[in-house]
Short mmCIF file of C-alpha atoms in Angstrom, two decimals:
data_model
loop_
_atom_site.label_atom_id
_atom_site.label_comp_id
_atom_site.label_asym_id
_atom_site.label_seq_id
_atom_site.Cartn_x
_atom_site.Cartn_y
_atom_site.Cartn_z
CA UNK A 1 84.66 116.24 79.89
CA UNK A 2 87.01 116.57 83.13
CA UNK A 3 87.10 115.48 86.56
CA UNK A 4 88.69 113.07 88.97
CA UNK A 5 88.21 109.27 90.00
CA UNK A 6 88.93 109.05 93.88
CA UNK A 7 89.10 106.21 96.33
CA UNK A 8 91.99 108.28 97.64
CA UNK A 9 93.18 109.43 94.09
CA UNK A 10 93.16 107.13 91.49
CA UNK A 11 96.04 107.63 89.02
CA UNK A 12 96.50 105.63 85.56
CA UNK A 13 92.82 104.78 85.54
CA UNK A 14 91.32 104.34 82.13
CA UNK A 15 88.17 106.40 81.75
CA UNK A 16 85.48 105.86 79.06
CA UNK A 17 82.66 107.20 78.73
CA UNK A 18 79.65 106.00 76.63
CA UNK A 19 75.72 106.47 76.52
CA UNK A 20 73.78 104.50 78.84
CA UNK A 21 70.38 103.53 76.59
CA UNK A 22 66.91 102.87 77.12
CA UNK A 23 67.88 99.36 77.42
CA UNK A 24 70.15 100.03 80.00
CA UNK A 25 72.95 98.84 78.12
CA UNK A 26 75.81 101.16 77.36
CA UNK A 27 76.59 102.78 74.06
CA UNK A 28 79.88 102.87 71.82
CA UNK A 29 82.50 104.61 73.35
CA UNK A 30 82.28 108.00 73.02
CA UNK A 31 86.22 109.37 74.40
CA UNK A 32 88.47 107.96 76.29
CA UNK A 33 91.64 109.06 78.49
CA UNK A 34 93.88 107.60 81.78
CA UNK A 35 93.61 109.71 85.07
CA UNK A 36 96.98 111.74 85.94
CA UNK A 37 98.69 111.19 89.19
CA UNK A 38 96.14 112.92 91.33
CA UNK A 39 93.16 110.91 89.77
CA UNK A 40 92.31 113.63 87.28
CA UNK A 41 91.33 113.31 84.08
CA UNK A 42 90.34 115.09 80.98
CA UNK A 43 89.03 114.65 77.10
CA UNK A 44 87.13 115.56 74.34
CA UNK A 45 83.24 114.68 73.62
CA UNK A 46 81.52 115.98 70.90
CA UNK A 47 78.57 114.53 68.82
CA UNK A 48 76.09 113.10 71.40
CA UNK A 49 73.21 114.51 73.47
CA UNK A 50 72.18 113.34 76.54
CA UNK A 51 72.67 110.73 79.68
CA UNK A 52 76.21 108.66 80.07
CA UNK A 53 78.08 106.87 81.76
CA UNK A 54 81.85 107.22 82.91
CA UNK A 55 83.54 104.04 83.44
CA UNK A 56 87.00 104.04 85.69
CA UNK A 57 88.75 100.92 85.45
CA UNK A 58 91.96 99.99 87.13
CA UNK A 59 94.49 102.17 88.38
CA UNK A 60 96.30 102.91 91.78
CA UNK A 61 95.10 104.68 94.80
CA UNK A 62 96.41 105.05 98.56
CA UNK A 63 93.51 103.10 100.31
CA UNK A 64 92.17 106.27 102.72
CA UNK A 65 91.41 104.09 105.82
CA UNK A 66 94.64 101.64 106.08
CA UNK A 67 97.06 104.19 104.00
CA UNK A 68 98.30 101.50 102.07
CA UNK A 69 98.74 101.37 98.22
CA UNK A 70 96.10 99.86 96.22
CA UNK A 71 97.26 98.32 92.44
CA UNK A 72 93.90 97.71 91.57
CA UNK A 73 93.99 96.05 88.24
CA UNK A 74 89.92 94.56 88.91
CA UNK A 75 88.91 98.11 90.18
CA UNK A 76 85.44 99.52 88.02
CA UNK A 77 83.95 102.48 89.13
CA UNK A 78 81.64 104.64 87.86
CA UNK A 79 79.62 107.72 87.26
CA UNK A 80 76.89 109.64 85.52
CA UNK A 81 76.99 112.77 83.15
CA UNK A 82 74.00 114.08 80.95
CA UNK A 83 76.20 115.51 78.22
CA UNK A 84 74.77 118.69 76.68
CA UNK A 85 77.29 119.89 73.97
CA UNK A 86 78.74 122.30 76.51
CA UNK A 87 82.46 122.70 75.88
CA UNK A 88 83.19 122.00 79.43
CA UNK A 89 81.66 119.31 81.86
CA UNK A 90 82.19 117.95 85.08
CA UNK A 91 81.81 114.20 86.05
CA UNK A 92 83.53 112.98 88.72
CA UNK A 93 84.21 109.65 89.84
CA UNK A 94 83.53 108.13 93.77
CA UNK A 95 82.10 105.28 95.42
CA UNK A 96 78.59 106.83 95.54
CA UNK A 97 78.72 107.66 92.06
CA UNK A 98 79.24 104.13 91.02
CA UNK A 99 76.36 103.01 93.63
CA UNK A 100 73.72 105.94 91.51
CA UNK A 101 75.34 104.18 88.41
CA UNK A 102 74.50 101.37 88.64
CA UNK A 103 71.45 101.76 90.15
CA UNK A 104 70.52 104.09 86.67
CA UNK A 105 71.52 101.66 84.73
CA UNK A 106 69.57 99.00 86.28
CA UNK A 107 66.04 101.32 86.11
CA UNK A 108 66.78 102.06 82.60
CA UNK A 109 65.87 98.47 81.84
CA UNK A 110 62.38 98.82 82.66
CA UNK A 111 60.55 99.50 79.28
CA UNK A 112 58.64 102.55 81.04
CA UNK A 113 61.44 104.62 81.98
CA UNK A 114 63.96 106.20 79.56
CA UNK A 115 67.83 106.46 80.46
CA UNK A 116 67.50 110.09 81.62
CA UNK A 117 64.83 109.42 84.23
CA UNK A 118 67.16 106.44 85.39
CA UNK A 119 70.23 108.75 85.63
CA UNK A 120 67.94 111.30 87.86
CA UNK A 121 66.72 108.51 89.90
CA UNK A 122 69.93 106.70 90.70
CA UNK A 123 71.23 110.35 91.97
CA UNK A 124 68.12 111.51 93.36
CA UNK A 125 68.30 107.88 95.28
CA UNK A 126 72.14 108.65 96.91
CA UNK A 127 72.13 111.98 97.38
CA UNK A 128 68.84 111.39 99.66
CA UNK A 129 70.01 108.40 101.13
CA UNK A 130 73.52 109.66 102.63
CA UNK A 131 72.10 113.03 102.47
CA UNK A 132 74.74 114.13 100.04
CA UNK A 133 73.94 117.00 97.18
CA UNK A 134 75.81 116.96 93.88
CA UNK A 135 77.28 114.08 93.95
CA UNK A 136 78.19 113.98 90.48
CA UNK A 137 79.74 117.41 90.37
CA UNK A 138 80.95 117.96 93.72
CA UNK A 139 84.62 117.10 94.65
CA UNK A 140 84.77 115.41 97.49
CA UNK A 141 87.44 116.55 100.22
CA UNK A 142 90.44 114.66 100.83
CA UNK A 143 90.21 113.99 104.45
CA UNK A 144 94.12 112.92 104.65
CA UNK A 145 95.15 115.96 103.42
CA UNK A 146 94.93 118.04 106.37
CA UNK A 147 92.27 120.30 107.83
CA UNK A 148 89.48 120.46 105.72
CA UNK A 149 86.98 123.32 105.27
CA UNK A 150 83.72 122.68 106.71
CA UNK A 151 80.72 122.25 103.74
CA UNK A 152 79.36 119.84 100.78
CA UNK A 153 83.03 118.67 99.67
CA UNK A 154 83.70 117.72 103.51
CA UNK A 155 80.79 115.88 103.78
CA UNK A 156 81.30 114.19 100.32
CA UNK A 157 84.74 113.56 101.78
CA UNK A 158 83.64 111.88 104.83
CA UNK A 159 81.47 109.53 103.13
CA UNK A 160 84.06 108.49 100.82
CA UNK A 161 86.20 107.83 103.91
CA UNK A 162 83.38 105.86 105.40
CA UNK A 163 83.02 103.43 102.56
CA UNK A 164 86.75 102.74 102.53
CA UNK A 165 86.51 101.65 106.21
CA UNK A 166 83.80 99.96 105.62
CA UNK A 167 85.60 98.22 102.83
CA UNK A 168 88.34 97.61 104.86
CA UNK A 169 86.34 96.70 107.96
CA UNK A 170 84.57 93.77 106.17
CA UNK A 171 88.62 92.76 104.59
CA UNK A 172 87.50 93.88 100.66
#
């Protein structure tokens, strides 16, 4: 599994990532690793079949909207990944991703719906909301970067932006 926690890059964040059940709770671990400098990350999964979830927790970011440095010891995001076997997967990590998260694993409690139709309807429930299409696979621009190419990954970009004003706007 590979892909990259951002709120602004998020280096030396510790990424597992473990079933979500029909519960809702979350599963052993099934791999872990720590993001690289530019918030990447990568590892091995093997042996398991269907929806998880990708926990981020702590690391260090440059906070997009105030461009200062964020040691975030406390920070937890997450995201969603139906593993399949496939050698190679993409999950990546972002603000909305953590909102379609924990929305999943919240549906996942009700008796009549299984984790998978959670994970679906915790993505299907951002993407329409901020109008934002694969969420979970897209990488989202980095706005600070410099110009930016005009498309999904701008868009994703923006919104990423948006919640870290917002953030910073209401002093989080």
């Amino acid at each position: 599994l590979s892909g990259r926690v951002v709120a602004g890059p998020v280096s030396g964040a510790n990424v597992t990532v473990m079933p979500l059940l029909n519960t809702g709770a979350l599963g052993s671990s099934l791999g872990s690793g720590t993001t690289d400098s530019q918030g990447y990350f990568s590892f091995d999964i093997s042996g398991y079949v269907g929806p998880a979830v990708v926990l981020a927790q702590g690391g260090e970011y440059v906070d997009e909207a105030t461009g200062n440095t964020i040691v975030a010891d406390d920070l937890e995001m997450a995201s969603l990944v139906v593993l399949t076997g496939a050698e190679e997967q993409t999950a990546h990590v972002t603000a909305a991703t953590t909102i379609a998260a924990r929305r999943a694993t919240v549906l996942a409690t009700d008796p009549t719906i299984d984790a998978l139709a959670a994970l679906e309807n915790g993505v299907a429930m951002v993407e329409e909301y901020y109008g934002i299409a694969g969420i979970l696979t897209t990488l989202p621009a980095d706005l600070t970067a410099g110009a930016v190419v005009a498309g999904p990954a701008a868009e994703y970009g923006a919104l990423n932006a948006g919640f870290s004003q917002l953030a910073d706007d209401r002093g989080i």
